[in-house]
mmCIF file of C-alpha atoms in Angstrom:
data_model
loop_
_atom_site.group_PDB
_atom_site.id
_atom_site.type_symbol
_atom_site.label_atom_id
_atom_site.label_comp_id
_atom_site.label_asym_id
_atom_site.label_seq_id
_atom_site.Cartn_x
_atom_site.Cartn_y
_atom_site.Cartn_z
ATOM 1 C CA MET A 867 -21.646 36.135 68.786
ATOM 2 C CA ALA A 868 -18.118 34.726 68.879
ATOM 3 C CA SER A 869 -19.454 31.189 69.271
ATOM 4 C CA LEU A 870 -21.742 31.711 66.271
ATOM 5 C CA MET A 871 -18.724 32.840 64.225
ATOM 6 C CA GLU A 872 -16.865 29.690 65.267
ATOM 7 C CA ASP A 873 -19.911 27.574 64.383
ATOM 8 C CA LEU A 874 -20.152 29.259 60.977
ATOM 9 C CA ALA A 875 -16.446 28.756 60.291
ATOM 10 C CA ASP A 876 -16.733 25.128 61.380
ATOM 11 C CA VAL A 877 -19.694 24.368 59.128
ATOM 12 C CA LEU A 878 -18.008 26.065 56.154
ATOM 13 C CA LEU A 879 -14.895 23.946 56.712
ATOM 14 C CA GLN A 880 -17.009 20.791 56.989
ATOM 15 C CA GLU A 881 -18.898 21.659 53.803
ATOM 16 C CA ASP A 882 -15.656 22.246 51.944
ATOM 17 C CA LYS A 883 -14.194 18.970 53.222
ATOM 18 C CA GLN A 884 -17.319 17.047 52.149
ATOM 19 C CA TYR A 885 -17.244 18.656 48.692
ATOM 20 C CA GLN A 886 -13.541 17.771 48.391
ATOM 21 C CA GLU A 887 -14.432 14.136 49.073
ATOM 22 C CA LEU A 888 -17.211 14.384 46.511
ATOM 23 C CA ILE A 889 -14.707 15.742 43.985
ATOM 24 C CA VAL A 890 -12.480 12.696 44.497
ATOM 25 C CA LEU A 891 -15.507 10.486 43.899
ATOM 26 C CA SER A 892 -16.527 12.493 40.825
ATOM 27 C CA LYS A 893 -13.054 12.072 39.336
ATOM 28 C CA GLU A 894 -13.354 8.333 39.847
ATOM 29 C CA LYS A 895 -16.797 8.525 38.259
ATOM 30 C CA THR A 896 -15.211 10.089 35.175
ATOM 31 C CA ASP A 897 -12.837 7.135 34.840
ATOM 32 C CA VAL A 898 -15.671 4.668 35.432
ATOM 33 C CA LEU A 899 -17.823 6.318 32.757
ATOM 34 C CA VAL A 900 -14.983 6.124 30.252
ATOM 35 C CA ALA A 901 -14.397 2.465 31.127
ATOM 36 C CA GLY A 902 -18.116 1.662 31.009
ATOM 37 C CA ASN A 903 -18.090 -0.072 34.394
ATOM 38 C CA VAL A 904 -21.809 -0.013 35.215
ATOM 39 C CA LYS A 905 -21.496 -1.871 38.530
ATOM 40 C CA ARG A 906 -18.951 0.603 39.929
ATOM 41 C CA LEU A 907 -21.008 3.505 38.551
ATOM 42 C CA GLU A 908 -23.992 2.290 40.585
ATOM 43 C CA GLU A 909 -21.810 2.113 43.706
ATOM 44 C CA ILE A 910 -20.461 5.613 43.141
ATOM 45 C CA THR A 911 -23.941 6.989 42.573
ATOM 46 C CA ALA A 912 -25.096 5.514 45.894
ATOM 47 C CA MET A 913 -22.089 7.041 47.695
ATOM 48 C CA GLU A 914 -22.758 10.404 46.021
ATOM 49 C CA GLN A 915 -26.321 10.315 47.313
ATOM 50 C CA GLU A 916 -25.098 9.686 50.866
ATOM 51 C CA MET A 917 -22.619 12.560 50.592
ATOM 52 C CA THR A 918 -25.309 14.844 49.195
ATOM 53 C CA ASP A 919 -27.501 14.044 52.192
ATOM 54 C CA VAL A 920 -24.649 15.019 54.528
ATOM 55 C CA LEU A 921 -24.114 18.241 52.559
ATOM 56 C CA HIS A 922 -27.789 19.072 52.888
ATOM 57 C CA GLY A 923 -27.430 18.781 56.665
ATOM 58 C CA TYR A 924 -24.494 21.218 56.599
ATOM 59 C CA GLU A 925 -26.489 23.636 54.472
ATOM 60 C CA VAL A 926 -29.387 23.556 56.933
ATOM 61 C CA ARG A 927 -26.963 24.098 59.809
ATOM 62 C CA ARG A 928 -25.290 27.031 58.006
ATOM 63 C CA ARG A 929 -28.642 28.697 57.342
ATOM 64 C CA THR A 930 -29.667 28.234 60.971
ATOM 65 C CA ILE A 931 -26.412 29.817 62.178
ATOM 66 C CA LEU A 932 -26.880 32.776 59.818
ATOM 67 C CA GLN A 933 -30.456 33.234 61.060
ATOM 68 C CA ASP A 934 -29.210 33.161 64.650
ATOM 69 C CA MET A 935 -26.605 35.788 63.748
ATOM 70 C CA ALA A 936 -29.297 37.939 62.201
ATOM 71 C CA ASP A 937 -31.338 37.668 65.410
ATOM 72 C CA VAL A 938 -28.390 38.662 67.593
ATOM 73 C CA LEU A 939 -27.611 41.640 65.353
ATOM 74 C CA GLY A 940 -31.260 42.653 64.921
ATOM 75 C CA LYS A 941 -31.126 42.192 61.154
ATOM 76 C CA SER A 942 -33.659 40.671 58.772
ATOM 77 C CA LYS A 943 -33.329 36.895 58.477
ATOM 78 C CA ASP A 944 -34.580 36.871 54.895
ATOM 79 C CA ASP A 945 -31.508 38.356 53.272
ATOM 80 C CA PHE A 946 -28.802 37.683 55.855
ATOM 81 C CA THR A 947 -25.958 35.888 54.089
ATOM 82 C CA ILE A 948 -22.256 35.308 54.484
ATOM 83 C CA GLU A 949 -21.733 38.399 52.341
ATOM 84 C CA THR A 950 -23.824 40.403 54.809
ATOM 85 C CA MET A 951 -21.718 39.096 57.671
ATOM 86 C CA ILE A 952 -18.508 40.003 55.838
ATOM 87 C CA GLN A 953 -19.741 43.590 55.518
ATOM 88 C CA ILE A 954 -20.714 43.708 59.196
ATOM 89 C CA LEU A 955 -17.203 42.534 60.156
ATOM 90 C CA GLU A 956 -15.480 45.564 58.583
ATOM 91 C CA SER A 957 -14.472 46.751 62.048
ATOM 92 C CA GLN A 958 -12.943 43.335 62.801
ATOM 93 C CA PRO A 959 -10.493 42.733 59.945
ATOM 94 C CA LYS A 960 -9.115 39.494 61.364
ATOM 95 C CA GLU A 961 -12.542 37.846 61.562
ATOM 96 C CA GLN A 962 -13.583 39.386 58.249
ATOM 97 C CA SER A 963 -10.461 38.048 56.546
ATOM 98 C CA ARG A 964 -11.056 34.581 57.967
ATOM 99 C CA LEU A 965 -14.653 34.532 56.725
ATOM 100 C CA ILE A 966 -13.619 35.808 53.294
ATOM 101 C CA SER A 967 -10.965 33.089 53.098
ATOM 102 C CA LEU A 968 -13.463 30.355 54.027
ATOM 103 C CA ARG A 969 -16.024 31.677 51.547
ATOM 104 C CA ASP A 970 -13.475 31.867 48.734
ATOM 105 C CA LYS A 971 -12.172 28.361 49.458
ATOM 106 C CA LEU A 972 -15.696 26.950 49.325
ATOM 107 C CA HIS A 973 -16.414 28.875 46.096
ATOM 108 C CA ARG A 974 -13.285 27.406 44.446
ATOM 109 C CA THR A 975 -14.274 23.917 45.547
ATOM 110 C CA LEU A 976 -17.819 24.375 44.246
ATOM 111 C CA LYS A 977 -16.486 25.665 40.927
ATOM 112 C CA GLU A 978 -14.315 22.559 40.527
ATOM 113 C CA MET A 979 -17.276 20.361 41.459
ATOM 114 C CA ALA A 980 -19.442 22.091 38.833
ATOM 115 C CA GLN A 981 -16.777 21.539 36.151
ATOM 116 C CA LEU A 982 -16.562 17.841 36.980
ATOM 117 C CA ASN A 983 -20.341 17.535 36.931
ATOM 118 C CA THR A 984 -20.461 19.152 33.490
ATOM 119 C CA GLN A 985 -17.742 16.813 32.215
ATOM 120 C CA ASN A 986 -19.456 13.719 33.636
ATOM 121 C CA GLN A 987 -22.806 14.833 32.254
ATOM 122 C CA ALA A 988 -21.262 15.064 28.779
ATOM 123 C CA LEU A 989 -19.753 11.583 29.168
ATOM 124 C CA ILE A 990 -23.104 10.156 30.248
ATOM 125 C CA LYS A 991 -24.807 11.791 27.276
ATOM 126 C CA GLN A 992 -22.168 10.376 24.946
ATOM 127 C CA SER A 993 -22.585 6.906 26.465
ATOM 128 C CA LEU A 994 -26.337 7.054 26.010
ATOM 129 C CA GLU A 995 -25.894 8.112 22.393
ATOM 130 C CA MET A 996 -23.586 5.142 21.814
ATOM 131 C CA VAL A 997 -26.110 2.759 23.369
ATOM 132 C CA GLU A 998 -28.845 4.226 21.178
ATOM 133 C CA PHE A 999 -26.622 3.835 18.107
ATOM 134 C CA ASP A 1000 -25.844 0.213 19.018
ATOM 135 C CA LEU A 1001 -29.532 -0.563 19.502
ATOM 136 C CA THR A 1002 -30.436 1.020 16.188
ATOM 137 C CA LEU A 1003 -27.680 -0.915 14.443
ATOM 138 C CA PHE A 1004 -28.771 -4.160 16.107
ATOM 139 C CA LYS A 1005 -32.397 -3.621 15.064
ATOM 140 C CA SER A 1006 -31.318 -2.843 11.522
ATOM 141 C CA LEU A 1007 -29.191 -5.986 11.278
ATOM 142 C CA ARG A 1008 -31.953 -8.069 12.787
ATOM 143 C CA GLN A 1009 -34.473 -6.768 10.247
ATOM 144 C CA LYS A 1010 -32.044 -7.427 7.412
ATOM 145 C CA ILE A 1011 -31.470 -11.006 8.590
ATOM 146 C CA LYS A 1012 -35.221 -11.564 8.952
ATOM 147 C CA ALA A 1013 -35.872 -10.179 5.480
ATOM 148 C CA GLN A 1014 -33.216 -12.393 3.927
ATOM 149 C CA TYR A 1015 -34.440 -15.399 5.878
ATOM 150 C CA HIS A 1016 -38.027 -14.910 4.739
ATOM 151 C CA THR A 1017 -36.944 -14.250 1.170
ATOM 152 C CA ASN A 1018 -34.928 -17.425 1.047
ATOM 153 C CA ASN A 1019 -37.367 -19.502 3.065
ATOM 154 C CA SER A 1020 -37.289 -22.887 1.435
ATOM 155 C CA LYS A 1021 -36.722 -26.514 2.351
ATOM 156 C CA ASN A 1022 -33.253 -25.723 3.657
ATOM 157 C CA SER A 1023 -34.269 -22.670 5.660
ATOM 158 C CA ARG A 1024 -31.701 -23.353 8.355
ATOM 159 C CA LYS A 1025 -28.946 -23.413 5.746
ATOM 160 C CA ASN A 1026 -30.239 -20.208 4.157
ATOM 161 C CA PHE A 1027 -30.361 -18.490 7.547
ATOM 162 C CA SER A 1028 -26.754 -19.437 8.284
ATOM 163 C CA GLU A 1029 -25.669 -18.151 4.897
ATOM 164 C CA SER A 1030 -27.521 -14.883 5.510
ATOM 165 C CA VAL A 1031 -25.705 -14.354 8.762
ATOM 166 C CA ARG A 1032 -22.342 -15.010 7.124
ATOM 167 C CA LYS A 1033 -23.062 -12.461 4.387
ATOM 168 C CA LEU A 1034 -23.409 -9.739 6.994
#
């Protein structure tokens, strides 16, 4: 059981470390979104996907460790969580405290990650709204130029077109 506790602590530390790296990347993503650097945004998105894949592996490993702990303790695998393990460790305050500390650290990291995701989502939405506004404005100007061009279509149509553009 002691080796399972070490494995659980190790995977929780690795998860936290990976999320911390993802937070650094998400902060850069915020700056990139504000700057409108599409190329760097694509690079960051690819790196985020790689990190998410690694995190998925840690999650699978954590679940496997918890299921193994449930087996050793003769508990149901379905609802065996870190919280369950914390309760079981009441008679071992040192181990319980360590697990609580690791859980709380990971929760704080996840909370920060969620806040950054919400912020970046709002920036992306705002960027998309600006693009939509620009497209609508461009279409409107284009229609206005076309209308003026067709209205003034005469022998000097090129001259009339140039004048129409200058009036805008």
